[in-house]
Short mmCIF file of C-alpha atoms and ligand atoms in Angstrom, two decimals:
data_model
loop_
_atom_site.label_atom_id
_atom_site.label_comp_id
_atom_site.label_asym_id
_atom_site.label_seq_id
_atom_site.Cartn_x
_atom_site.Cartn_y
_atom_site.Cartn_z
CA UNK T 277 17.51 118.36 32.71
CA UNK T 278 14.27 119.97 33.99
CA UNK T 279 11.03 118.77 32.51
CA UNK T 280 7.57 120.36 32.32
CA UNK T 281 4.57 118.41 31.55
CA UNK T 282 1.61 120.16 29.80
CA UNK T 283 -2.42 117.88 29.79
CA UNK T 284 -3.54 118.06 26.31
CA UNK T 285 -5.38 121.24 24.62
CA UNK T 286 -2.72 123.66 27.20
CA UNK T 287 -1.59 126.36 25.71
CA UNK T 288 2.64 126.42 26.23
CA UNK T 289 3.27 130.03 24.86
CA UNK T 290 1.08 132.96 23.23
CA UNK T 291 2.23 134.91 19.92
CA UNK T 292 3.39 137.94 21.50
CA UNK T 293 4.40 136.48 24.40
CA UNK T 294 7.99 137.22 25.76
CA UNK T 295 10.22 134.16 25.48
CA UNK T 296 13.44 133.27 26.26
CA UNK T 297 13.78 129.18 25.71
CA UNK T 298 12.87 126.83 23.76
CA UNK T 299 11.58 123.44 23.66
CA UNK T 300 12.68 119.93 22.81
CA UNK T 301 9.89 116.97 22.71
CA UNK T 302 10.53 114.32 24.80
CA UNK T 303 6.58 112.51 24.78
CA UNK T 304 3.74 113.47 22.89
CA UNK T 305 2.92 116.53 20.12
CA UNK T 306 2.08 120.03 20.08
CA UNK T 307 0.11 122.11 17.67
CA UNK T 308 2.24 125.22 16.35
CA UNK T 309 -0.48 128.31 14.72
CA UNK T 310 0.31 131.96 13.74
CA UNK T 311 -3.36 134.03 13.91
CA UNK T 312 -5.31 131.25 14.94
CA UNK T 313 -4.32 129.42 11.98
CA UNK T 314 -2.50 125.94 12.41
CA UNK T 315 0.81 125.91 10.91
CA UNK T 316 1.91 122.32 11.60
CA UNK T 317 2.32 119.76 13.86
CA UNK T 318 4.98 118.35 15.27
CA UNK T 319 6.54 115.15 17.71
CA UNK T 320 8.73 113.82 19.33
CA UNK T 321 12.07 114.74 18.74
CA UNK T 322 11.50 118.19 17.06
CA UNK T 323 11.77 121.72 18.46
CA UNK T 324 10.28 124.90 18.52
CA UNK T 325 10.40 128.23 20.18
CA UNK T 326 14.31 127.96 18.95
CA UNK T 327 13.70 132.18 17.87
CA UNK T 328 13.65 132.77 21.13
CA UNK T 329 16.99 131.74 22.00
CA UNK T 330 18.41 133.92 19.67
CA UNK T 331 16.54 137.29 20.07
CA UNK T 332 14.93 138.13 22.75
CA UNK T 333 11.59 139.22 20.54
CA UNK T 334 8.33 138.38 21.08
CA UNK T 335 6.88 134.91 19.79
CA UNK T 336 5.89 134.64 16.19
CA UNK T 337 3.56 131.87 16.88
CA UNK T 338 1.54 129.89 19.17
CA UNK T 339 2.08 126.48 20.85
CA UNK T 340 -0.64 123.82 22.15
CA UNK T 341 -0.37 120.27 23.67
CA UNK T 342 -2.01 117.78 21.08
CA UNK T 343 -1.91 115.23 24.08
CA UNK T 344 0.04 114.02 27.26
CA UNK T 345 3.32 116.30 26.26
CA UNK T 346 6.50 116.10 27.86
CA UNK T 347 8.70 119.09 26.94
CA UNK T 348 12.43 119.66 27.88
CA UNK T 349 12.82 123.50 27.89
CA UNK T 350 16.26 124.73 26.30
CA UNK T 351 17.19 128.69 28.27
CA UNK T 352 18.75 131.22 26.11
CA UNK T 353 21.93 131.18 28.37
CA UNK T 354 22.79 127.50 27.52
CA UNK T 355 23.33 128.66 23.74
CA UNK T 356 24.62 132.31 24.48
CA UNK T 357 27.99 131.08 25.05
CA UNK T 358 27.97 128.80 21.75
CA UNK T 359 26.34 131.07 19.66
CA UNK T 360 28.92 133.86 20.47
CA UNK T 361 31.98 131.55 19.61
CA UNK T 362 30.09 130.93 16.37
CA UNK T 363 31.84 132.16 13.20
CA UNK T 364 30.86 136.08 13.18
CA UNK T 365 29.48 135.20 9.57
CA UNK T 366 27.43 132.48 10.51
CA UNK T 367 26.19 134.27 12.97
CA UNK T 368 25.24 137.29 10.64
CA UNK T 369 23.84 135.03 8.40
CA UNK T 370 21.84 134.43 10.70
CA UNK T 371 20.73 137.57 11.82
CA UNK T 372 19.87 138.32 8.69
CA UNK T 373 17.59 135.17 7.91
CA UNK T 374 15.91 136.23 11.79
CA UNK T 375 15.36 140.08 10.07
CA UNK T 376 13.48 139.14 6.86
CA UNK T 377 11.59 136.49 8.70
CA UNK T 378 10.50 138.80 10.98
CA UNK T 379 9.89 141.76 8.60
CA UNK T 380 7.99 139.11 6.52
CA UNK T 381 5.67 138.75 9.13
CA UNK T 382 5.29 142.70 10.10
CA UNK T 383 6.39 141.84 13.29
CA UNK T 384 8.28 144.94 15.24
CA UNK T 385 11.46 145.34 13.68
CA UNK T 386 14.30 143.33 14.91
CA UNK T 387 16.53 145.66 16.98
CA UNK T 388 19.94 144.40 17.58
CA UNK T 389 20.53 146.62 20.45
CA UNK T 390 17.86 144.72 22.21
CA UNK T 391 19.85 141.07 21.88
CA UNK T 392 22.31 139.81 24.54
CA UNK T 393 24.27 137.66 21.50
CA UNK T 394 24.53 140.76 18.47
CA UNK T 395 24.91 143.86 21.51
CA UNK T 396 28.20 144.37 20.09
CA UNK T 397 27.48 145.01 16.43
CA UNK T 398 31.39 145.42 15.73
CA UNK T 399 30.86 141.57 15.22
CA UNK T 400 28.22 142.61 12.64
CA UNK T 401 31.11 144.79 11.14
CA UNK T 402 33.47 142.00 10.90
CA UNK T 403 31.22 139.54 9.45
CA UNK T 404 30.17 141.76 6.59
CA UNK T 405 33.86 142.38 6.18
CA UNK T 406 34.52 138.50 5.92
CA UNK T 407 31.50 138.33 3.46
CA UNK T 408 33.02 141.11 1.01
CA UNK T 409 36.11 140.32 1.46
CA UNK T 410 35.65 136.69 0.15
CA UNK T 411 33.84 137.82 -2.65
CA UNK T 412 36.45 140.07 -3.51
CA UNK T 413 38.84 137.33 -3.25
CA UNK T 414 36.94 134.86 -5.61
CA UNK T 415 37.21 138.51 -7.95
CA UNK T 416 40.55 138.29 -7.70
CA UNK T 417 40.99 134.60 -8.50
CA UNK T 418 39.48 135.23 -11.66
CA UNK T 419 40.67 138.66 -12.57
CA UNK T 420 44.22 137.52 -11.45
CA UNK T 421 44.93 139.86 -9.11
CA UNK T 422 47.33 137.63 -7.14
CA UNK T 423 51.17 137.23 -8.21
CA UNK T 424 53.85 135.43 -6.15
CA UNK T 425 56.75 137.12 -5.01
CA UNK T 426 59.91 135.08 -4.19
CA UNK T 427 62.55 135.30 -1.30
CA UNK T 428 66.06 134.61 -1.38
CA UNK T 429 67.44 131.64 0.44
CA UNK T 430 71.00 131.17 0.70
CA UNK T 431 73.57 128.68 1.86
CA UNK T 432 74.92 130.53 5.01
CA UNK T 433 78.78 128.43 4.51
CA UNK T 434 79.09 129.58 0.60
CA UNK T 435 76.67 132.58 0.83
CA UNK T 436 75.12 131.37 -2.32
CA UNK T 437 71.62 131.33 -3.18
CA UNK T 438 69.95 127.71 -2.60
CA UNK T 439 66.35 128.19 -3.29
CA UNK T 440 63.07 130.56 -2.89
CA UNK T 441 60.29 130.57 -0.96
CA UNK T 442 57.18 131.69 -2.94
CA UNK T 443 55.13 133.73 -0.84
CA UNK T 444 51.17 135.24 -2.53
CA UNK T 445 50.47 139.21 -2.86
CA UNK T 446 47.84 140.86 -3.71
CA UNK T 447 47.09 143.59 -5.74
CA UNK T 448 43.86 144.66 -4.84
CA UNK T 449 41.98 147.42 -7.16
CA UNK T 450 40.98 149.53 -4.58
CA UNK T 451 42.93 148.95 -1.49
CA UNK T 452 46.42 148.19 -3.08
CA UNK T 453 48.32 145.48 -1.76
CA UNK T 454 46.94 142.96 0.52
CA UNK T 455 49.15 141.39 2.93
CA UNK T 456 48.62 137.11 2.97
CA UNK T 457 47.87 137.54 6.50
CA UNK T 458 44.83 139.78 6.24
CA UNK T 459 43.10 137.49 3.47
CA UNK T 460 44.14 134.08 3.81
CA UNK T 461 42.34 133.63 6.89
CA UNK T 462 38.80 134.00 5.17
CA UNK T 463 39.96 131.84 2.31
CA UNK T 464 40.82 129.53 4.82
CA UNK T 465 37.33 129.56 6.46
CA UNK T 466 35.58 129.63 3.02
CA UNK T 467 37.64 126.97 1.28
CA UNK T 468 38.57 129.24 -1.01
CA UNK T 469 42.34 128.64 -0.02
CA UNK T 470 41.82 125.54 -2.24
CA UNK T 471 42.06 127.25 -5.37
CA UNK T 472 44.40 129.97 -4.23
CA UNK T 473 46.85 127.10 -2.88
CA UNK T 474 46.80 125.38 -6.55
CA UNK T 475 47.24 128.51 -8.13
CA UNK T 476 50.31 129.46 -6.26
CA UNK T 477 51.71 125.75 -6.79
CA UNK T 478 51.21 126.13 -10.41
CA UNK T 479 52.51 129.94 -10.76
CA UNK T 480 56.14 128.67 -8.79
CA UNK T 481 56.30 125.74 -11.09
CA UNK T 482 55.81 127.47 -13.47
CA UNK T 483 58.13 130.79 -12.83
CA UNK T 484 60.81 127.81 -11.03
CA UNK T 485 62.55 127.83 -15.00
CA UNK T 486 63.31 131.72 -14.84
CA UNK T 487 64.27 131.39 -10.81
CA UNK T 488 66.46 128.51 -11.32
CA UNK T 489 68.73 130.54 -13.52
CA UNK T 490 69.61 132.34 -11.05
CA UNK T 491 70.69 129.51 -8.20
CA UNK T 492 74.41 128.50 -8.77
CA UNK T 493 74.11 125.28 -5.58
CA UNK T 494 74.16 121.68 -6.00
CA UNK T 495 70.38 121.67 -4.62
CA UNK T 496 67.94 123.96 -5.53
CA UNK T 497 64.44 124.69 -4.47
CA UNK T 498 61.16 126.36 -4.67
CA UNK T 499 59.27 126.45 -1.84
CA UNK T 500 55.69 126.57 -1.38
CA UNK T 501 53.27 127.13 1.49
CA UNK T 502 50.61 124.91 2.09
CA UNK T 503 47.40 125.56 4.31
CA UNK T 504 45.33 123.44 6.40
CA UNK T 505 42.39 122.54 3.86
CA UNK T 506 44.30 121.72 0.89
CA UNK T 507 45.43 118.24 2.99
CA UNK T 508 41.86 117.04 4.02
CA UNK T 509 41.30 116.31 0.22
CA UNK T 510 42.36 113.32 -1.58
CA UNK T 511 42.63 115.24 -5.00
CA UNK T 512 45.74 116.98 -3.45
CA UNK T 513 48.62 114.47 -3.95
CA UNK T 514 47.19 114.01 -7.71
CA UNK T 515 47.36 117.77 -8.31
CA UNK T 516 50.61 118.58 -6.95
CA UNK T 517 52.24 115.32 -9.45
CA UNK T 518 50.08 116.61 -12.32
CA UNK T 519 51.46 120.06 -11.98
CA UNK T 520 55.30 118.69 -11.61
CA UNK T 521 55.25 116.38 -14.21
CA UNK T 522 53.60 118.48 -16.66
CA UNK T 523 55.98 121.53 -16.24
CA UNK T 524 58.80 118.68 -16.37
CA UNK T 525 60.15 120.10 -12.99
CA UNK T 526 62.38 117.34 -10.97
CA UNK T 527 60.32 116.64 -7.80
CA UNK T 528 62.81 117.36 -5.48
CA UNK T 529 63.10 120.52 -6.64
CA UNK T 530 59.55 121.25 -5.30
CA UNK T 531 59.63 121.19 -1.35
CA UNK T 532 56.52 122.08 0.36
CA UNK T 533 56.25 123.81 3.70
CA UNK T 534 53.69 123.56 6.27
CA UNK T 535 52.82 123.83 9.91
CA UNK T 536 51.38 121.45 12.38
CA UNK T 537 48.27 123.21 11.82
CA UNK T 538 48.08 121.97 8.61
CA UNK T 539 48.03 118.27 9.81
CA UNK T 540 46.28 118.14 13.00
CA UNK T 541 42.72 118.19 12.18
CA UNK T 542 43.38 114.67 10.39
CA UNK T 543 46.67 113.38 11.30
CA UNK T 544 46.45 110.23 9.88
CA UNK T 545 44.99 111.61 6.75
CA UNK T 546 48.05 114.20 6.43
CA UNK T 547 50.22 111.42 7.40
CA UNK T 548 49.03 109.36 4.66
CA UNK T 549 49.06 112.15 2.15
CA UNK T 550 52.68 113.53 3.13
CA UNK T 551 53.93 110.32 2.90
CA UNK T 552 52.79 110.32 -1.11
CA UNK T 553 54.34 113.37 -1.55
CA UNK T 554 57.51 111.94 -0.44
CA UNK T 555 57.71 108.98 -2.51
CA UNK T 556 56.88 111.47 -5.21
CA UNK T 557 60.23 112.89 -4.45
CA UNK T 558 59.08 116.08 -3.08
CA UNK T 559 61.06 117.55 0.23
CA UNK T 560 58.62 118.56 3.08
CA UNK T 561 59.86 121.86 5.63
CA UNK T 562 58.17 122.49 9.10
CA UNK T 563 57.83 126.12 8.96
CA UNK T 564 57.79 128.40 11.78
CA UNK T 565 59.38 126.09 14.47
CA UNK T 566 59.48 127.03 18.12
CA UNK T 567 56.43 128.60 18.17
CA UNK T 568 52.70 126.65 18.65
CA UNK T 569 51.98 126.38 15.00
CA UNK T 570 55.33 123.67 14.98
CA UNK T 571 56.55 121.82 17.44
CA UNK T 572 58.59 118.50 18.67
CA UNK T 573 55.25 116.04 17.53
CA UNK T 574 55.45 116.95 14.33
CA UNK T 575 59.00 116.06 14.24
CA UNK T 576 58.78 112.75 15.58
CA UNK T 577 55.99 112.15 13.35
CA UNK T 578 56.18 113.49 9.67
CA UNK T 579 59.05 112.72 7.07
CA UNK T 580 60.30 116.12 6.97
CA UNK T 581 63.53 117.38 5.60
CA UNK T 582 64.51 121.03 6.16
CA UNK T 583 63.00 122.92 9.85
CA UNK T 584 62.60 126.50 9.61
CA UNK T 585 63.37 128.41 12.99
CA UNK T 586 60.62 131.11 13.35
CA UNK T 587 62.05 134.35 13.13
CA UNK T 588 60.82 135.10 16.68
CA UNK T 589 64.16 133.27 17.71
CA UNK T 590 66.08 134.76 15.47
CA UNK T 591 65.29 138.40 15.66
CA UNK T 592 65.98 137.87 19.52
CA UNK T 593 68.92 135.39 19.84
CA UNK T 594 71.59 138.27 19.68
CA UNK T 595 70.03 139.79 22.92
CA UNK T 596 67.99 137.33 24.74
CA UNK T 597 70.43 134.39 25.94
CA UNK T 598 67.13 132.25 25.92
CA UNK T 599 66.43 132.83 22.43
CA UNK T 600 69.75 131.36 21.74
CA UNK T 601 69.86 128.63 23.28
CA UNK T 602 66.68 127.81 21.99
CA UNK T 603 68.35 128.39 18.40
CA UNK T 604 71.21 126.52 19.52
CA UNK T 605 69.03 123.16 20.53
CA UNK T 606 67.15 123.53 17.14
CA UNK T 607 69.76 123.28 15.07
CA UNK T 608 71.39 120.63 17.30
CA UNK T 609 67.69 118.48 17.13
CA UNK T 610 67.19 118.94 13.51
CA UNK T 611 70.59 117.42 12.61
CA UNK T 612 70.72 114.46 15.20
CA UNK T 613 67.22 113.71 13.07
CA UNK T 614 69.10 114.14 9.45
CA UNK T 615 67.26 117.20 8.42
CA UNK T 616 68.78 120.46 7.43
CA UNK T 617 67.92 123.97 8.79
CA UNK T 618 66.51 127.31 7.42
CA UNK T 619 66.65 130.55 9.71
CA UNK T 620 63.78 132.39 9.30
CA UNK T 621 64.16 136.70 9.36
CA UNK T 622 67.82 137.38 9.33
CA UNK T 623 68.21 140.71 9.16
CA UNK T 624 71.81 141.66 10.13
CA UNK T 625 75.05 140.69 9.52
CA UNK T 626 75.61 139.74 12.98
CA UNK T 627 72.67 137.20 13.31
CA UNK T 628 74.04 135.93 10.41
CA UNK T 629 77.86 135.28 11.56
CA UNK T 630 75.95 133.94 14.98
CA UNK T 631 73.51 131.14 13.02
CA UNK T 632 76.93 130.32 10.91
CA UNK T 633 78.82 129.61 13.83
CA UNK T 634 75.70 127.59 15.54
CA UNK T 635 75.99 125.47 12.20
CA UNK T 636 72.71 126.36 10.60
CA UNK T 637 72.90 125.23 6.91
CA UNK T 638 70.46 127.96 5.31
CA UNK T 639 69.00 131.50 6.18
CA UNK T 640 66.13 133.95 4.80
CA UNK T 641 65.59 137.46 5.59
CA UNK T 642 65.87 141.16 4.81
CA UNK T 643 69.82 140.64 4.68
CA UNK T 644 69.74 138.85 1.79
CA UNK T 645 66.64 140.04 -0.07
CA UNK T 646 63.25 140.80 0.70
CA UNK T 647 60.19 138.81 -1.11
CA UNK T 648 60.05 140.46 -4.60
CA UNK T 649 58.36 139.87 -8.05
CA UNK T 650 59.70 137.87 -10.73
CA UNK T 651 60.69 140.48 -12.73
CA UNK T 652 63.07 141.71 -10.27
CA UNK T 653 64.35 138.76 -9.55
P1 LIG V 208 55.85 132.55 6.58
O1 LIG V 208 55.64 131.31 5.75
O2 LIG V 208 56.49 132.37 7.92
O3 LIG V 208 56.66 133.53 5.63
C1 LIG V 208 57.66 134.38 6.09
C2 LIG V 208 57.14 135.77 6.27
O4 LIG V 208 58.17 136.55 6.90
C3 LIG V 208 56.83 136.48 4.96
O5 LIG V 208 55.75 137.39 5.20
C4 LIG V 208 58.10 137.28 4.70
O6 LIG V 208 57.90 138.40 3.88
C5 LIG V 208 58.48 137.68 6.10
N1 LIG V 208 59.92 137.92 6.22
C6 LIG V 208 60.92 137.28 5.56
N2 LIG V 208 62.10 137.73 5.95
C7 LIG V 208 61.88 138.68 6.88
C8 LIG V 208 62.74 139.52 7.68
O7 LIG V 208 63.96 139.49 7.60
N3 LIG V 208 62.13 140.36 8.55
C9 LIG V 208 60.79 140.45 8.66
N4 LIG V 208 60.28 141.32 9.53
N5 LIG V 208 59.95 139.67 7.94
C10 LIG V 208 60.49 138.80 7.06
P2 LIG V 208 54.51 137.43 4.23
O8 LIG V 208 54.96 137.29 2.82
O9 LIG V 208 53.73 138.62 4.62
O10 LIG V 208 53.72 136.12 4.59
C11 LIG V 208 53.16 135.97 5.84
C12 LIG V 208 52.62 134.58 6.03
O11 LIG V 208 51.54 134.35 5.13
C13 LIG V 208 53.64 133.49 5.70
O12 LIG V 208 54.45 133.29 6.80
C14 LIG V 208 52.72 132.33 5.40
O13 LIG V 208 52.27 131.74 6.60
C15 LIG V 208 51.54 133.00 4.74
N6 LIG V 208 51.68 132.92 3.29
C16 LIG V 208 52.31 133.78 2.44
N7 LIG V 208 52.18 133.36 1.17
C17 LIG V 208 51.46 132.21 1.20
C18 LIG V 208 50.99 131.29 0.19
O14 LIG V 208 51.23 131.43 -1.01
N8 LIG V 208 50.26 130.21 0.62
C19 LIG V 208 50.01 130.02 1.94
N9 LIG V 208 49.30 128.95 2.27
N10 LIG V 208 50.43 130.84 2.90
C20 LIG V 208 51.16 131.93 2.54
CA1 LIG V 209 56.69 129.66 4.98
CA1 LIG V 210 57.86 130.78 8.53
CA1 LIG V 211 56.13 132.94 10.42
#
């Protein structure tokens, strides 16, 4: 890195001035004032002009050499890049800190058109999407405007139903039904999916009495999703017994499905966690296999039970060859490990006869039942 040295009493930048870096202190201290009135000092180790490398607006202040200082400079373009993979609410955040700071000190107003980082204010659009639409969704936690749906799964030898797989909805008051991939996402980011990931755990148990009644098969289930912040906390394993044991639901009636995703931010962590849940008696699935949210490491890894085959297999494997093989050598791998097999999206009869004659113990799709309330169950 480049250094420039400044004697003491030099003045480094003007208010006013145009500026695009700022400055880290490597040796001695500098003097920061705003009208000719000093502000603070600061050392070693601190920074200042950092404004500058977000808009490109004049300086709000002035900066002098105290002594001897050596000064690092920091250009714009080495944050650019990092700024702009930033979170688009973060980043709006703060945009909207940099506005009131600078309206506080009647500086020009801050004109995003002017910065290389918020040019394209679509960002701006999606952040202050993000930012209502997790408000909305803590709304909704308490107005409980979520309900779980449930999707048949049946035995593809007996064509009985086996289980369901709980999947969230939405009813929102204004936009009507929310699909779980436009929200979850935020929740995800805000940590919100916490308390929406307990709440659907505790509706399923709770509506598993009513769905059971239904399942004629030596081994029901309920499944439930699970999403990648609800392992990093140790209050998880604890909740999910609480729940089970409260609602008197046998544990192994309770399998839990979740992607590599949701374990490879803290492997050993998830590993650790999983392996509670197990000895708990609850059944783990890899959902969405085949495709990069699942793959062979979390196989070899996890103690997991039942694979799901993504449906992107499935809805192909009648005309792409590939896509059958690739079925084929799933089913093949999942019971050379002892685990049993779910395909994912069957929609025709066809697919169906073809997974039953490639062995696959279970299917779920539109051909036998799409996700639907409990009432019309
Ligand atoms: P997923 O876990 O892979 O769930 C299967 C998705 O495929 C569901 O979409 C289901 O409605 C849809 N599906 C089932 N059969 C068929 C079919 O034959 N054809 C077609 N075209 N689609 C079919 P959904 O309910 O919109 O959920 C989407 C994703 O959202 C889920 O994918 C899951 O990743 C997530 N999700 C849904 N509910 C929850 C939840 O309660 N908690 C968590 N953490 N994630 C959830
Ligand atoms: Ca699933
Ligand atoms: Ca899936
Ligand atoms: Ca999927």
């Amino acid at each position: 890195l480049h250094r420039e040295i400044y004697p003491a009493g030099e003045i480094i930048f003007r208010e006013g001035d145009s500026g695009d870096s700022a400055y880290l202190i490597e040796e001695g201290s500098v003097e920061v004032s705003v009208s000719s009135t000093q502000q603070s000092c600061i050392g070693r180790g601190e920074l200042f002009g950092e404004i500058a490398l977000i808009d490109q607006q004049p300086r709000t202040a002035t900066v002098r050499a105290l002594e001897s200082t050596v000064l690092i400079p920091i250009p714009r373009q080495l944050v650019k890049e990092l700024l702009e993979k930033t979170d688009p609410v973060v980043r709006h955040l703060l945009l909207t800190i940099l506005e009131r700071y600078r309206s506080t000190r009647s500086q020009p107003a801050f004109d995003p058109s002017q910065s290389t980082i918020f040019r394209r204010d679509t960002t701006r659009g999606v952040a202050t999407q993000q930012l209502r639409l997790a408000h909305d969704i803590a709304e909704a936690l308490r107005e409980e405007q979520f309900e779980m749906f449930y999707q048949p799964i049946c035995d593809l030898s007996s064509g009985r139903l086996a289980g369901f797989e709980a999947l969230i909805r939405w009813h929102h008051p204004v936009e009507g039904m929310v699909s779980p991939m436009d929200f979850l996402w935020v929740a995800e980011q805000t940590g919100q999916i916490r308390e929406i990931g307990l709440w659907t755990l505790q509706r399923a148990c709770l509506d598993w009495p009513v769905l059971r009644t239904r399942i004629n098969h030596h081994k029901p289930f309920v499944s439930v999703n699970l999403s990648p912040s609800q392992l990093t906390g140790d209050g998880f394993v604890g909740e999910v017994k609480t729940i089970v044991s409260d609602l008197q639901m046998p544990p192994r009636e309770l399998k839990l499905e979740l992607t590599e995703t949701v374990i490879i931010n803290n492997p050993d962590l998830a590993l650790q966690l999983l392996s509670k849940l197990i000895e708990a008696g609850s059944t783990l699935a890899l959902d969405d296999f085949g495709t990069g949210h699942s793959g062979l490491d979390a196989l070899h890894r996890y103690p997991i039970g039942t694979m799901k085959i993504d449906r992107a297999f499935v809805s192909q494997m009648l005309t792409s060859p590939h896509s059958a093989k690739i079925v084929q050598a799933s089913i093949e791998l999942a019971h050379s490990l002892k685990m049993d097999v779910v395909a994912e999206g069957i929609e025709s009869e066809d697919e169906r006869l073809a997974l039953l004659e490639l062995g696959c113990d279970y299917g779920q799709g539109w051909l036998f039942g799409k996700p639907a309330s409990l009432k019309n169950i």
